[in-house]
CSV table of C-alpha atoms in Angstrom, one decimal:
chain,number,residue,atom,x,y,z
N,1,MET,CA,-15.0,102.4,-167.5
N,2,LYS,CA,-12.5,99.7,-167.4
N,3,LYS,CA,-15.2,97.1,-167.9
N,4,GLY,CA,-16.5,99.0,-170.9
N,5,LEU,CA,-13.0,99.2,-172.4
N,6,ILE,CA,-12.6,95.5,-172.0
N,7,SER,CA,-15.9,94.9,-173.7
N,8,LEU,CA,-14.9,97.1,-176.6
N,9,LEU,CA,-11.6,95.4,-177.0
N,10,ALA,CA,-13.3,92.0,-177.1
N,11,ILE,CA,-15.7,93.1,-179.8
N,12,LEU,CA,-12.8,94.5,-181.9
N,13,MET,CA,-10.8,91.2,-181.6
N,14,ALA,CA,-13.9,89.2,-182.6
N,15,VAL,CA,-14.3,91.3,-185.7
N,16,CYS,CA,-10.7,90.9,-186.7
N,17,LEU,CA,-10.9,87.2,-186.1
N,18,LEU,CA,-14.0,86.9,-188.3
N,19,ALA,CA,-12.3,88.9,-191.0
N,20,SER,CA,-9.2,86.7,-191.1
N,21,CYS,CA,-11.1,83.4,-191.0
N,22,GLY,CA,-13.9,84.3,-193.5
N,23,PRO,CA,-14.5,82.6,-196.9
N,24,THR,CA,-12.0,83.3,-199.7
N,25,PRO,CA,-12.8,83.5,-203.4
N,26,GLU,CA,-12.8,80.1,-205.2
N,27,THR,CA,-9.7,79.1,-207.0
N,28,PRO,CA,-10.3,78.1,-210.7
N,29,ALA,CA,-10.0,74.4,-211.3
N,30,THR,CA,-7.0,73.2,-213.2
N,31,GLU,CA,-5.9,69.9,-214.7
N,32,SER,CA,-2.2,70.7,-214.3
N,33,PRO,CA,0.2,69.7,-211.6
N,34,ALA,CA,0.0,71.8,-208.4
N,35,ASN,CA,3.6,72.8,-208.4
N,36,ALA,CA,3.8,74.2,-212.0
N,37,ASP,CA,4.5,77.8,-212.8
N,38,ALA,CA,1.3,79.5,-213.9
N,39,SER,CA,2.7,82.6,-215.4
N,40,PRO,CA,3.9,82.8,-219.0
N,41,ALA,CA,7.2,84.4,-219.7
N,42,ALA,CA,7.2,88.0,-221.0
N,43,PRO,CA,7.3,88.1,-224.8
N,44,GLU,CA,10.6,89.0,-226.3
N,45,SER,CA,11.5,91.9,-228.7
N,46,GLY,CA,9.5,94.3,-226.6
N,47,GLU,CA,6.2,93.2,-228.0
N,48,PRO,CA,3.1,93.7,-225.8
N,49,ALA,CA,1.8,90.7,-223.9
N,50,PRO,CA,-1.3,89.0,-225.2
N,51,GLU,CA,-4.5,90.8,-224.5
N,52,SER,CA,-6.1,87.8,-222.8
N,53,ALA,CA,-5.0,87.0,-219.2
N,54,ALA,CA,-2.7,84.1,-218.7
N,55,PRO,CA,-4.7,80.9,-218.4
N,56,ALA,CA,-4.6,78.7,-215.3
N,57,ASP,CA,-1.5,76.6,-215.4
N,58,THR,CA,-1.8,73.6,-217.7
N,59,SER,CA,1.9,72.6,-217.8
N,60,PRO,CA,3.0,69.2,-219.0
N,61,ALA,CA,5.3,67.3,-216.7
N,62,ALA,CA,8.7,68.6,-216.0
N,63,SER,CA,11.6,66.3,-216.7
N,64,GLY,CA,11.2,63.2,-214.6
N,65,GLU,CA,7.6,64.1,-213.6
N,66,THR,CA,4.8,61.9,-214.8
N,67,LEU,CA,1.2,62.9,-215.8
N,68,THR,CA,-2.0,60.9,-216.2
N,69,ALA,CA,-4.1,61.1,-219.4
N,70,ASP,CA,-6.6,63.4,-217.7
N,71,GLN,CA,-3.9,65.9,-217.0
N,72,ILE,CA,-3.1,66.2,-220.7
N,73,LYS,CA,-5.1,68.2,-223.2
N,74,VAL,CA,-3.8,68.3,-226.8
N,75,GLY,CA,-4.6,71.1,-229.3
N,76,PHE,CA,-4.3,70.7,-233.0
N,77,VAL,CA,-4.1,73.6,-235.5
N,78,TYR,CA,-5.2,72.7,-239.0
N,79,ILE,CA,-4.9,74.8,-242.2
N,80,GLY,CA,-7.8,73.0,-243.7
N,81,VAL,CA,-10.6,70.6,-242.6
N,82,PRO,CA,-10.4,66.8,-242.1
N,83,GLY,CA,-12.9,66.4,-244.9
N,84,ASP,CA,-10.3,67.4,-247.5
N,85,GLU,CA,-9.1,63.8,-247.7
N,86,GLY,CA,-5.6,65.3,-247.9
N,87,PHE,CA,-3.0,66.7,-245.5
N,88,THR,CA,-5.4,67.8,-242.8
N,89,TYR,CA,-7.3,64.5,-243.0
N,90,ALA,CA,-4.1,62.6,-242.5
N,91,HIS,CA,-3.3,64.6,-239.4
N,92,ASP,CA,-6.8,64.1,-238.0
N,93,GLN,CA,-6.4,60.4,-238.4
N,94,GLY,CA,-3.3,60.7,-236.2
N,95,ARG,CA,-5.2,62.8,-233.7
N,96,LYS,CA,-7.9,60.1,-233.4
N,97,MET,CA,-5.2,57.4,-233.0
N,98,LEU,CA,-3.8,59.5,-230.1
N,99,GLU,CA,-7.1,59.6,-228.4
N,100,GLN,CA,-7.7,55.9,-228.8
N,101,GLU,CA,-4.3,54.7,-227.7
N,102,LEU,CA,-3.7,57.1,-224.8
N,103,GLY,CA,-7.1,58.3,-223.8
N,104,VAL,CA,-6.1,62.0,-223.8
N,105,GLN,CA,-8.5,64.8,-224.6
N,106,THR,CA,-7.9,66.7,-227.9
N,107,MET,CA,-9.2,69.9,-229.4
N,108,VAL,CA,-9.1,71.2,-233.0
N,109,ALA,CA,-8.8,74.6,-234.6
N,110,GLU,CA,-9.8,74.2,-238.3
N,111,ASN,CA,-9.3,76.4,-241.4
N,112,VAL,CA,-6.6,78.5,-239.7
N,113,PRO,CA,-4.7,80.7,-242.2
N,114,ASP,CA,-0.9,81.0,-242.0
N,115,ASN,CA,-1.0,84.5,-240.7
N,116,ALA,CA,-1.5,86.2,-237.3
N,117,ASP,CA,-4.7,84.3,-236.9
N,118,CYS,CA,-2.6,81.2,-236.3
N,119,ALA,CA,-1.2,82.8,-233.1
N,120,LYS,CA,-4.8,83.7,-232.0
N,121,ALA,CA,-6.0,80.1,-232.6
N,122,ILE,CA,-3.1,78.7,-230.6
N,123,ARG,CA,-3.7,81.1,-227.7
N,124,ASN,CA,-7.4,80.2,-227.8
N,125,LEU,CA,-6.6,76.5,-227.4
N,126,ILE,CA,-4.3,77.3,-224.5
N,127,ASP,CA,-7.0,79.4,-222.9
N,128,GLN,CA,-9.2,76.3,-223.1
N,129,GLY,CA,-6.7,74.2,-221.2
N,130,CYS,CA,-4.5,72.7,-223.9
N,131,ASN,CA,-1.0,72.1,-222.6
N,132,VAL,CA,0.3,70.4,-225.8
N,133,ILE,CA,0.0,72.0,-229.2
N,134,PHE,CA,0.6,70.5,-232.6
N,135,SER,CA,0.6,73.1,-235.4
N,136,THR,CA,0.4,71.3,-238.7
N,137,SER,CA,1.4,73.6,-241.6
N,138,PHE,CA,4.7,75.0,-242.7
N,139,GLY,CA,3.3,78.6,-242.6
N,140,PHE,CA,2.5,78.3,-238.9
N,141,MET,CA,6.1,78.1,-237.9
N,142,GLU,CA,6.9,81.7,-236.9
N,143,PHE,CA,3.6,82.2,-235.1
N,144,THR,CA,4.0,78.9,-233.2
N,145,HIS,CA,7.4,80.0,-232.0
N,146,ASP,CA,6.1,83.4,-231.0
N,147,VAL,CA,3.5,81.9,-228.8
N,148,ALA,CA,5.9,79.2,-227.5
N,149,LYS,CA,8.1,82.0,-226.1
N,150,GLU,CA,5.0,83.4,-224.2
N,151,TYR,CA,4.1,80.0,-222.7
N,152,PRO,CA,7.2,78.2,-221.6
N,153,ASN,CA,5.3,75.5,-219.7
N,154,VAL,CA,3.3,74.4,-222.8
N,155,LYS,CA,4.8,71.9,-225.2
N,156,PHE,CA,4.7,73.0,-228.9
N,157,LEU,CA,5.4,70.7,-231.9
N,158,HIS,CA,5.4,72.2,-235.4
N,159,CYS,CA,5.1,70.2,-238.6
N,160,SER,CA,7.4,70.6,-241.6
N,161,GLY,CA,9.4,73.6,-240.2
N,162,TYR,CA,12.9,73.9,-238.7
N,163,ILE,CA,12.6,76.1,-235.7
N,164,THR,CA,13.1,74.5,-232.3
N,165,ASP,CA,13.3,75.9,-228.8
N,166,THR,CA,13.3,74.6,-225.2
N,167,ASN,CA,9.6,73.9,-225.4
N,168,MET,CA,9.2,73.6,-229.1
N,169,SER,CA,10.0,70.7,-231.5
N,170,ALA,CA,9.9,70.4,-235.3
N,171,TYR,CA,8.8,67.2,-237.0
N,172,PHE,CA,8.3,65.8,-240.5
N,173,GLY,CA,8.8,62.6,-242.4
N,174,ARG,CA,11.0,61.6,-245.3
N,175,MET,CA,8.1,61.6,-247.7
N,176,TYR,CA,10.5,61.8,-250.6
N,177,GLN,CA,11.2,58.1,-250.1
N,178,ALA,CA,7.6,57.2,-250.7
N,179,ARG,CA,7.4,59.7,-253.6
N,180,TYR,CA,10.3,57.9,-255.2
N,181,LEU,CA,8.3,54.7,-255.1
N,182,SER,CA,5.3,56.4,-256.6
N,183,GLY,CA,7.6,57.6,-259.4
N,184,ILE,CA,8.3,53.9,-260.2
N,185,VAL,CA,4.6,53.3,-260.5
N,186,ALA,CA,4.1,56.3,-262.8
N,187,GLY,CA,7.2,55.5,-264.9
N,188,MET,CA,6.0,52.0,-265.6
N,189,LYS,CA,2.4,53.0,-266.4
N,190,THR,CA,2.8,56.1,-268.7
N,191,GLU,CA,2.2,55.5,-272.4
N,192,SER,CA,3.0,59.0,-273.6
N,193,ASN,CA,6.1,59.4,-271.5
N,194,LYS,CA,4.7,62.7,-270.4
N,195,ILE,CA,3.8,63.0,-266.7
N,196,GLY,CA,2.3,66.0,-265.0
N,197,TYR,CA,2.9,67.2,-261.5
N,198,VAL,CA,0.6,69.7,-259.8
N,199,ALA,CA,2.8,71.4,-257.1
N,200,ALA,CA,1.7,73.7,-254.3
N,201,MET,CA,4.3,76.1,-253.0
N,202,PRO,CA,7.9,76.5,-254.2
N,203,ILE,CA,9.5,75.5,-250.9
N,204,PRO,CA,12.2,72.8,-250.4
N,205,GLU,CA,9.6,70.3,-249.2
N,206,VAL,CA,7.7,70.4,-252.5
N,207,VAL,CA,10.8,70.6,-254.7
N,208,ARG,CA,12.3,67.7,-252.9
N,209,GLY,CA,9.2,65.6,-253.4
N,210,ALA,CA,9.0,66.4,-257.1
N,211,ASP,CA,12.7,65.6,-257.6
N,212,ALA,CA,12.4,62.3,-255.8
N,213,PHE,CA,9.3,61.4,-257.8
N,214,ALA,CA,11.2,62.2,-261.0
N,215,LEU,CA,14.1,60.1,-260.0
N,216,GLY,CA,11.8,57.2,-259.3
N,217,VAL,CA,10.3,57.6,-262.8
N,218,LYS,CA,13.8,57.7,-264.3
N,219,SER,CA,14.9,54.6,-262.6
N,220,VAL,CA,12.4,52.5,-264.7
N,221,ASN,CA,11.8,54.8,-267.6
N,222,PRO,CA,14.6,57.2,-268.6
N,223,ASN,CA,12.6,58.5,-271.6
N,224,ALA,CA,9.8,60.0,-269.5
N,225,THR,CA,9.6,63.6,-268.5
N,226,ILE,CA,7.7,65.3,-265.7
N,227,GLU,CA,6.3,68.7,-266.2
N,228,VAL,CA,5.6,70.8,-263.0
N,229,VAL,CA,2.9,73.4,-262.7
N,230,TRP,CA,2.7,75.6,-259.6
N,231,THR,CA,-0.6,76.6,-258.0
N,232,ASN,CA,0.8,78.6,-255.0
N,233,THR,CA,-2.0,77.1,-252.9
N,234,TRP,CA,-2.2,74.2,-250.6
N,235,TYR,CA,-5.9,73.8,-250.8
N,236,ASP,CA,-8.0,75.1,-253.8
N,237,PRO,CA,-9.9,72.4,-255.7
N,238,ALA,CA,-10.7,74.7,-258.6
N,239,ILE,CA,-7.1,75.9,-259.2
N,240,GLU,CA,-5.7,72.4,-258.7
N,241,LYS,CA,-8.1,70.9,-261.2
N,242,SER,CA,-7.3,73.7,-263.7
N,243,ALA,CA,-3.6,73.1,-263.4
N,244,ALA,CA,-4.1,69.3,-263.9
N,245,ASN,CA,-6.2,70.0,-267.0
N,246,GLU,CA,-3.5,72.2,-268.4
N,247,LEU,CA,-1.0,69.3,-268.1
N,248,LEU,CA,-3.5,66.8,-269.5
N,249,ASN,CA,-4.1,69.1,-272.5
N,250,LYS,CA,-0.3,69.0,-273.1
N,251,GLY,CA,-0.4,65.3,-273.5
N,252,CYS,CA,0.4,64.1,-270.0
N,253,ASP,CA,-1.3,60.8,-269.3
N,254,ILE,CA,-0.5,60.6,-265.6
N,255,ILE,CA,-1.0,63.4,-263.0
N,256,ALA,CA,0.8,63.4,-259.7
N,257,GLN,CA,0.3,66.0,-257.0
N,258,HIS,CA,1.6,67.8,-254.0
N,259,GLN,CA,-1.8,69.3,-253.0
N,260,ASP,CA,-4.4,68.7,-250.4
N,261,THR,CA,-7.5,67.8,-252.5
N,262,THR,CA,-8.4,65.1,-254.9
N,263,ALA,CA,-9.2,67.6,-257.7
N,264,PRO,CA,-6.1,66.6,-259.8
N,265,GLN,CA,-7.1,63.0,-259.6
N,266,LEU,CA,-10.7,63.8,-260.7
N,267,ALA,CA,-9.3,65.8,-263.6
N,268,ALA,CA,-7.3,62.8,-264.7
N,269,GLN,CA,-10.3,60.5,-264.4
N,270,GLU,CA,-12.5,62.8,-266.5
N,271,LYS,CA,-9.9,62.7,-269.3
N,272,GLY,CA,-9.6,58.9,-269.1
N,273,LYS,CA,-6.0,59.1,-267.7
N,274,TRP,CA,-4.3,58.1,-264.5
N,275,ALA,CA,-3.3,59.7,-261.2
N,276,ILE,CA,-1.0,59.5,-258.3
N,277,GLY,CA,-2.6,60.8,-255.1
N,278,TYR,CA,-1.0,62.2,-251.9
N,279,ASN,CA,-1.5,62.3,-248.1
N,280,SER,CA,-4.0,59.5,-247.7
N,281,SER,CA,-5.6,56.6,-249.7
N,282,THR,CA,-8.2,58.2,-252.1
N,283,ALA,CA,-8.9,55.3,-254.4
N,284,ASP,CA,-12.7,55.8,-253.9
N,285,ALA,CA,-12.5,59.4,-255.1
N,286,ALA,CA,-11.2,58.6,-258.6
N,287,PRO,CA,-11.4,54.8,-258.9
N,288,LYS,CA,-10.9,54.8,-262.7
N,289,ALA,CA,-7.7,56.8,-262.4
N,290,TYR,CA,-6.1,56.1,-259.1
N,291,LEU,CA,-2.8,54.2,-259.2
N,292,THR,CA,-1.5,54.7,-255.6
N,293,ALA,CA,-0.3,57.5,-253.3
N,294,PRO,CA,2.5,58.4,-250.9
N,295,ILE,CA,0.7,58.6,-247.6
N,296,TRP,CA,1.3,59.8,-244.0
N,297,HIS,CA,0.8,58.0,-240.7
N,298,TRP,CA,1.1,60.9,-238.2
N,299,GLY,CA,-0.4,58.9,-235.3
N,300,ILE,CA,2.9,57.0,-234.8
N,301,TYR,CA,4.6,60.3,-233.9
N,302,TYR,CA,1.8,61.8,-232.0
N,303,VAL,CA,1.4,58.8,-229.7
N,304,ASP,CA,5.2,58.6,-229.1
N,305,GLN,CA,5.5,62.3,-228.2
N,306,VAL,CA,2.6,62.5,-225.9
N,307,LYS,CA,3.7,59.3,-224.1
N,308,LYS,CA,7.1,61.0,-223.5
N,309,ILE,CA,5.3,64.1,-222.1
N,310,MET,CA,3.3,61.9,-219.8
N,311,ASP,CA,6.4,60.0,-218.7
N,312,GLY,CA,8.3,63.2,-218.1
N,313,THR,CA,11.0,62.2,-220.6
N,314,TRP,CA,10.1,64.6,-223.4
N,315,THR,CA,12.8,66.9,-224.8
N,316,SER,CA,12.8,69.3,-227.7
N,317,SER,CA,14.0,67.7,-231.0
N,318,ASN,CA,13.9,68.0,-234.8
N,319,TYR,CA,12.4,64.8,-236.0
N,320,TRP,CA,12.6,63.6,-239.6
N,321,GLY,CA,11.2,60.1,-239.7
N,322,SER,CA,11.9,57.6,-242.4
N,323,ILE,CA,9.9,55.0,-244.2
N,324,ASN,CA,11.5,52.5,-241.7
N,325,ASP,CA,9.7,54.3,-238.9
N,326,GLY,CA,6.3,53.8,-240.6
N,327,ILE,CA,5.5,57.5,-240.6
N,328,VAL,CA,5.4,57.5,-244.4
N,329,SER,CA,4.5,54.7,-246.9
N,330,LEU,CA,3.2,54.0,-250.3
N,331,ASP,CA,-0.5,53.0,-250.5
N,332,LYS,CA,-1.4,49.6,-251.9
N,333,LEU,CA,-1.3,49.6,-255.7
N,334,SER,CA,-4.5,49.6,-257.6
N,335,ASP,CA,-5.4,47.1,-260.3
N,336,LEU,CA,-4.7,49.8,-262.9
N,337,CYS,CA,-0.9,49.6,-262.4
N,338,ALA,CA,1.3,48.1,-265.1
N,339,PRO,CA,2.3,44.4,-264.8
N,340,GLY,CA,5.4,44.0,-262.7
N,341,THR,CA,5.0,47.2,-260.8
N,342,GLN,CA,4.6,45.6,-257.4
N,343,GLU,CA,7.8,43.6,-257.8
N,344,ALA,CA,9.7,46.8,-258.9
N,345,VAL,CA,8.3,48.8,-255.9
N,346,ASP,CA,9.1,46.0,-253.5
N,347,ALA,CA,12.7,45.7,-254.7
N,348,ALA,CA,13.3,49.5,-254.4
N,349,LEU,CA,11.6,49.6,-250.9
N,350,THR,CA,13.9,46.9,-249.7
N,351,LYS,CA,17.0,48.9,-250.8
N,352,ILE,CA,15.6,52.1,-249.2
N,353,GLU,CA,15.0,50.4,-245.9
N,354,SER,CA,18.5,48.8,-245.9
N,355,GLY,CA,20.2,52.1,-246.9
N,356,GLU,CA,21.5,50.7,-250.2
N,357,LEU,CA,19.3,53.2,-252.1
N,358,TYR,CA,19.8,56.7,-250.9
N,359,ILE,CA,17.8,58.4,-253.7
N,360,PHE,CA,19.7,61.7,-253.7
N,361,GLU,CA,23.0,60.3,-254.7
N,362,GLY,CA,25.2,61.3,-257.6
N,363,PRO,CA,25.8,61.6,-260.4
N,364,LEU,CA,22.9,64.1,-260.6
N,365,LYS,CA,22.4,67.0,-263.0
N,366,ASP,CA,19.8,69.7,-262.8
N,367,ASN,CA,17.5,70.5,-265.7
N,368,THR,CA,19.8,73.2,-267.0
N,369,GLY,CA,22.5,70.6,-267.5
N,370,ALA,CA,24.7,71.6,-264.6
N,371,GLU,CA,26.2,68.9,-262.4
N,372,ARG,CA,24.8,69.1,-258.9
N,373,LEU,CA,26.3,65.9,-257.5
N,374,ALA,CA,29.3,64.0,-258.6
N,375,ALA,CA,29.2,60.2,-258.8
N,376,GLY,CA,29.0,58.7,-255.3
N,377,ALA,CA,28.3,62.0,-253.6
N,378,LYS,CA,25.1,62.4,-251.5
N,379,LEU,CA,23.0,65.3,-250.5
N,380,THR,CA,23.1,65.9,-246.8
N,381,ASP,CA,20.0,66.4,-244.7
N,382,GLU,CA,20.8,70.1,-244.5
N,383,GLU,CA,21.1,70.3,-248.3
N,384,MET,CA,17.9,68.4,-248.8
N,385,LEU,CA,16.1,70.8,-246.5
N,386,LYS,CA,17.3,73.7,-248.7
N,387,LEU,CA,16.7,72.0,-252.1
N,388,ASP,CA,15.8,74.6,-254.7
N,389,TRP,CA,16.6,73.0,-258.1
N,390,PHE,CA,14.9,70.4,-260.3
N,391,VAL,CA,16.6,67.2,-261.6
N,392,ASP,CA,17.2,66.8,-265.3
N,393,ASN,CA,14.0,65.0,-266.3
N,394,ILE,CA,11.7,67.7,-264.9
N,395,ILE,CA,10.3,70.4,-267.2
N,396,GLY,CA,9.8,73.6,-265.2
N,397,THR,CA,11.5,76.1,-262.9
N,398,VAL,CA,11.6,76.8,-259.2
N,399,PRO,CA,10.6,80.4,-258.5
N,400,HIS,CA,12.9,82.2,-256.1
């Protein structure tokens, strides 16, 4: 009996030993550091957590911690497609520069509307391992911030907005400086002294750009006026072309734009007039009309920020880069520009770079005749970011 009991105990111990030492389920592979926190923070405001399970941790480096290129995966959220030759194209050129210079992997979500689908697109990129997100349209701001609160270990950078958080930055460039220079080009070229401006959305970014353009025109041609037509779209070739034709039919001989397609430039070319582009160099799209364009160079910022993430030195910030940084510039002038234009542009650029020319400096009146800035006064950055009025040589109103 004793011998049988001993045998039974031996068998039981062997079974327990086998159970404790047997194979365990495989752990999913991850590109992130082993010591990072894999769980997203609970969403605020009592909202339910995302339906999808939290992805394997893909956190960028904590402060002072470094990462290699293969530990970084960068997601880009686009409102359009790179083939638009406009805003999305300019961002995609920056994405390519990021890949080439740092060797990091990138992913893209295209044609994302500025509604709740934006949050879904961001979560999808995170589920696929992205630990850095660039969301590239103003309307993505709130959705980006919502997702940023759910994933504190992912870095979020939002273009053209103002919300920042511990793990979320905002970024943009002082495009109004390049727009001022393009205004000089238009002011020296116009023969009718009527210039049209096809504008997207009535937000401060667009108002600020139109005002700076108009001030550039005025600096060389105080007799010219700029008429603004709103489309309430960022990307709609048909609507943009219709708006441009409306302005051309009113006698405008130059069309400028704050839109994402080349449709306004094509409209100008078809009428034998001239055009100022936007976002990227599009001389090939309308070669008989194209004068120049204020253009973006996003790659400078993208490379800088991802380098800092890899170095462990990244911190949240609100970046508003200037023409001195190279993030914005004026495209080379075409042969269609008026004689002496290059010299006038170069002189103004030198003054902008040195700080001698501030652009939004008084005296300034709006187009109702009210004084907005006394002589010598300057708009602050905060005031420029809230700008909602047109300078006195603009025909049009800003909807509120």
